[in-house]
Amino acid sequence: MDGLELAVVLKDCADLFYENSEKAAYESLAGLLPRLNGQLQELTGLLGHLPDGEGTALQQKVLTDLRELVTAYQCRDGLALADLLYYDISEELSLLEELKQGAGQ
């Protein structure tokens, strides 16, 4: 599953949170976290290779979003999780795919 496919699945998970189907949403998210972690680690690695430190701010954003995701998960804040998954993290996974295509991977 590449970053764009994962983004679609994460948006489906976010929809479950938005629909207050929290049990199903948490189960779905728990299964996706290892894949998400790997994709975001790959993204931060690629951002670190951008010239002149362009990726530093983006790396910080990814790390901040991950911290917020963990906090929201621990606090059982379904709305915060949904927003992070639907907007921020999906956008970051799209960026990962762009960077991979630009790098010829």
XYZ file of N, CA and C in Angstrom:
315
model
N 0.867 -1.176 0.000
C 0.000 0.000 0.000
C 0.909 1.234 0.000
N 0.772 2.065 -1.032
C 1.588 3.272 -1.073
C 0.914 4.390 -0.268
N 1.574 5.548 -0.250
C 1.078 6.662 0.555
C -0.297 7.146 0.156
N -0.578 7.163 -1.144
C -1.888 7.650 -1.596
C -2.995 6.668 -1.228
N -2.714 5.379 -1.352
C -3.711 4.375 -0.944
C -3.952 4.451 0.561
N -2.871 4.630 1.320
C -3.000 4.756 2.762
C -3.807 6.000 3.117
N -3.591 7.088 2.388
C -4.341 8.324 2.646
C -5.838 8.097 2.467
N -6.218 7.334 1.448
C -7.634 7.035 1.208
C -8.204 6.223 2.368
N -7.457 5.222 2.823
C -7.923 4.384 3.928
C -8.010 5.214 5.213
N -7.059 6.111 5.424
C -7.093 6.977 6.603
C -8.296 7.919 6.564
N -8.632 8.400 5.385
C -9.818 9.252 5.266
C -11.085 8.456 5.567
N -11.107 7.185 5.161
C -12.245 6.329 5.512
C -12.326 6.157 7.026
N -11.175 5.991 7.660
C -11.128 5.875 9.121
C -11.615 7.180 9.764
N -11.172 8.304 9.218
C -11.617 9.608 9.734
C -13.125 9.739 9.613
N -13.682 9.265 8.504
C -15.141 9.315 8.329
C -15.852 8.545 9.436
N -15.270 7.425 9.847
C -15.865 6.662 10.953
C -15.887 7.493 12.237
N -14.797 8.216 12.492
C -14.773 9.098 13.666
C -15.830 10.196 13.526
N -15.915 10.793 12.339
C -16.904 11.853 12.118
C -18.334 11.342 12.307
N -18.557 10.067 11.983
C -19.886 9.469 12.104
C -20.150 8.903 13.505
N -19.214 9.146 14.428
C -19.310 8.646 15.809
C -19.314 7.121 15.889
N -18.696 6.476 14.917
C -18.500 5.025 14.965
C -17.109 4.774 15.541
N -16.932 5.223 16.778
C -15.592 5.253 17.351
C -14.974 3.874 17.533
N -15.752 2.882 17.913
C -15.175 1.549 18.109
C -14.553 1.048 16.811
N -15.289 1.131 15.724
C -14.779 0.696 14.424
C -13.599 1.572 13.988
N -13.678 2.862 14.280
C -12.615 3.780 13.883
C -11.312 3.459 14.611
N -11.401 3.238 15.925
C -10.192 2.913 16.693
C -9.602 1.570 16.253
N -10.453 0.597 15.954
C -9.960 -0.687 15.470
C -9.242 -0.521 14.136
N -9.828 0.259 13.258
C -9.220 0.517 11.955
C -7.889 1.237 12.117
N -7.893 2.263 12.941
C -6.679 3.050 13.145
C -5.570 2.204 13.755
N -5.896 1.362 14.711
C -4.894 0.507 15.345
C -4.196 -0.375 14.307
N -4.943 -0.861 13.329
C -4.354 -1.675 12.280
C -3.522 -0.888 11.288
N -3.792 0.406 11.178
C -3.088 1.250 10.209
C -1.839 1.920 10.778
N -1.739 1.999 12.090
C -0.637 2.748 12.701
C 0.759 2.267 12.304
N 1.020 0.957 12.248
C 2.376 0.550 11.836
C 2.726 1.021 10.419
N 1.780 0.899 9.503
C 2.013 1.337 8.121
C 2.192 2.851 8.074
N 1.354 3.571 8.813
C 1.442 5.030 8.856
C 2.790 5.469 9.410
N 3.223 4.830 10.470
C 4.511 5.153 11.070
C 5.641 4.985 10.053
N 5.630 3.882 9.329
C 6.665 3.644 8.320
C 6.655 4.687 7.212
N 5.459 5.035 6.757
C 5.346 6.032 5.681
C 5.837 7.408 6.145
N 5.482 7.793 7.360
C 5.896 9.109 7.851
C 7.392 9.141 8.166
N 7.964 8.017 8.586
C 9.411 7.961 8.774
C 10.122 8.116 7.438
N 9.588 7.465 6.421
C 10.154 7.602 5.081
C 10.079 9.060 4.618
N 8.951 9.705 4.884
C 8.784 11.108 4.508
C 9.812 11.995 5.200
N 9.981 11.831 6.502
C 10.942 12.689 7.208
C 12.351 12.450 6.690
N 12.669 11.215 6.319
C 13.980 10.931 5.741
C 14.179 11.649 4.413
N 13.166 11.605 3.553
C 13.271 12.290 2.259
C 13.333 13.805 2.423
N 12.584 14.322 3.387
C 12.606 15.775 3.619
C 13.982 16.237 4.074
N 14.675 15.383 4.798
C 16.015 15.727 5.267
C 17.035 15.846 4.152
N 16.714 15.295 2.990
C 17.635 15.352 1.861
C 17.351 16.506 0.903
N 16.359 17.319 1.216
C 16.072 18.463 0.350
C 17.208 19.480 0.476
N 17.537 20.162 -0.614
C 18.657 21.109 -0.585
C 18.403 22.309 0.333
N 19.470 22.829 0.882
C 19.444 24.038 1.713
C 18.485 23.941 2.893
N 18.250 22.746 3.398
C 17.412 22.591 4.577
C 15.949 22.922 4.372
N 15.485 22.905 3.118
C 14.079 23.236 2.828
C 13.113 22.346 3.585
N 13.516 21.111 3.846
C 12.612 20.162 4.461
C 12.517 20.250 5.968
N 13.363 21.066 6.598
C 13.389 21.123 8.063
C 12.039 21.539 8.646
N 11.432 22.569 8.104
C 10.132 23.030 8.609
C 9.064 21.963 8.388
N 9.136 21.299 7.252
C 8.167 20.245 6.966
C 8.379 19.043 7.888
N 9.649 18.736 8.192
C 9.928 17.663 9.145
C 9.312 17.995 10.502
N 9.455 19.241 10.924
C 8.882 19.664 12.208
C 7.362 19.526 12.202
N 6.727 19.856 11.078
C 5.275 19.735 10.962
C 4.844 18.271 11.086
N 5.573 17.388 10.421
C 5.250 15.963 10.493
C 5.386 15.475 11.935
N 6.459 15.850 12.595
C 6.675 15.431 13.987
C 5.601 16.004 14.910
N 5.227 17.257 14.688
C 4.164 17.872 15.487
C 2.844 17.141 15.277
N 2.535 16.809 14.034
C 1.299 16.088 13.746
C 1.305 14.701 14.390
N 2.462 14.048 14.389
C 2.554 12.740 15.043
C 2.322 12.848 16.546
N 2.906 13.879 17.162
C 2.692 14.091 18.598
C 1.212 14.351 18.886
N 0.586 15.177 18.047
C -0.837 15.465 18.225
C -1.684 14.206 18.035
N -1.286 13.368 17.084
C -2.006 12.126 16.842
C -1.929 11.222 18.076
N -0.739 11.092 18.637
C -0.566 10.259 19.833
C -1.378 10.819 20.999
N -1.311 12.128 21.191
C -2.066 12.758 22.280
C -3.563 12.555 22.095
N -4.055 12.776 20.888
C -5.481 12.600 20.615
C -5.889 11.140 20.818
N -5.032 10.221 20.415
C -5.317 8.797 20.595
C -5.388 8.453 22.075
N -4.415 8.935 22.848
C -4.389 8.661 24.285
C -5.580 9.282 25.006
N -6.001 10.454 24.562
C -7.131 11.159 25.194
C -8.481 10.717 24.638
N -8.445 9.805 23.658
C -9.669 9.319 23.015
C -10.480 10.477 22.419
N -9.764 11.396 21.762
C -10.381 12.563 21.123
C -10.618 12.238 19.644
N -11.763 11.646 19.356
C -12.079 11.199 18.009
C -12.110 12.312 16.980
N -12.607 13.478 17.355
C -12.671 14.586 16.403
C -11.281 15.069 16.024
N -10.395 15.191 16.997
C -9.015 15.603 16.701
C -8.326 14.559 15.823
N -8.551 13.293 16.120
C -7.977 12.236 15.293
C -8.493 12.319 13.863
N -9.797 12.499 13.733
C -10.397 12.583 12.402
C -9.801 13.739 11.607
N -9.693 14.906 12.234
C -9.140 16.071 11.533
C -7.695 15.830 11.113
N -6.893 15.277 12.008
C -5.491 14.992 11.683
C -5.382 13.999 10.535
N -6.162 12.937 10.604
C -6.103 11.912 9.566
C -6.606 12.437 8.232
N -7.697 13.157 8.265
C -8.335 13.580 7.018
C -7.556 14.686 6.317
N -7.020 15.602 7.090
C -6.368 16.762 6.481
C -4.842 16.673 6.523
N -4.263 16.797 7.685
C -2.813 16.940 7.808
C -2.048 15.703 7.340
N -2.381 14.572 7.888
C -1.602 13.378 7.587
C -1.834 12.914 6.150
N -3.045 13.015 5.655
C -3.300 12.664 4.254
C -2.502 13.558 3.314
N -2.405 14.829 3.656
C -1.610 15.770 2.856
C -0.132 15.386 2.887
N 0.350 14.989 4.051
C 1.753 14.590 4.175
C 2.042 13.327 3.376
N 1.103 12.396 3.334
C 1.294 11.182 2.533
C 1.300 11.503 1.042
N 0.513 12.481 0.638
C 0.549 12.923 -0.759
C 1.905 13.534 -1.087
N 2.437 14.313 -0.156
C 3.767 14.901 -0.333
C 4.818 13.806 -0.463
N 4.691 12.757 0.331
C 5.626 11.630 0.252
C 5.633 11.054 -1.157
N 4.453 10.836 -1.716
C 4.387 10.284 -3.067
C 4.998 11.214 -4.100
N 4.787 12.522 -3.933
C 5.404 13.497 -4.835
C 6.922 13.441 -4.757
N 7.440 13.375 -3.530
C 8.888 13.321 -3.345
C 9.466 12.018 -3.912
N 8.756 10.925 -3.736
C 9.235 9.651 -4.260
C 9.259 9.668 -5.781
N 8.240 10.278 -6.384
C 8.209 10.371 -7.843
C 9.312 11.279 -8.357
N 9.546 12.366 -7.621
C 10.613 13.299 -8.002
C 11.989 12.686 -7.869
N 12.133 11.757 -6.939
C 13.422 11.089 -6.714
C 13.590 9.887 -7.654
N 12.536 9.589 -8.429
C 12.606 8.494 -9.375
C 12.455 7.139 -8.742
N 11.798 7.073 -7.584
C 11.604 5.793 -6.909
C 10.344 5.129 -7.398
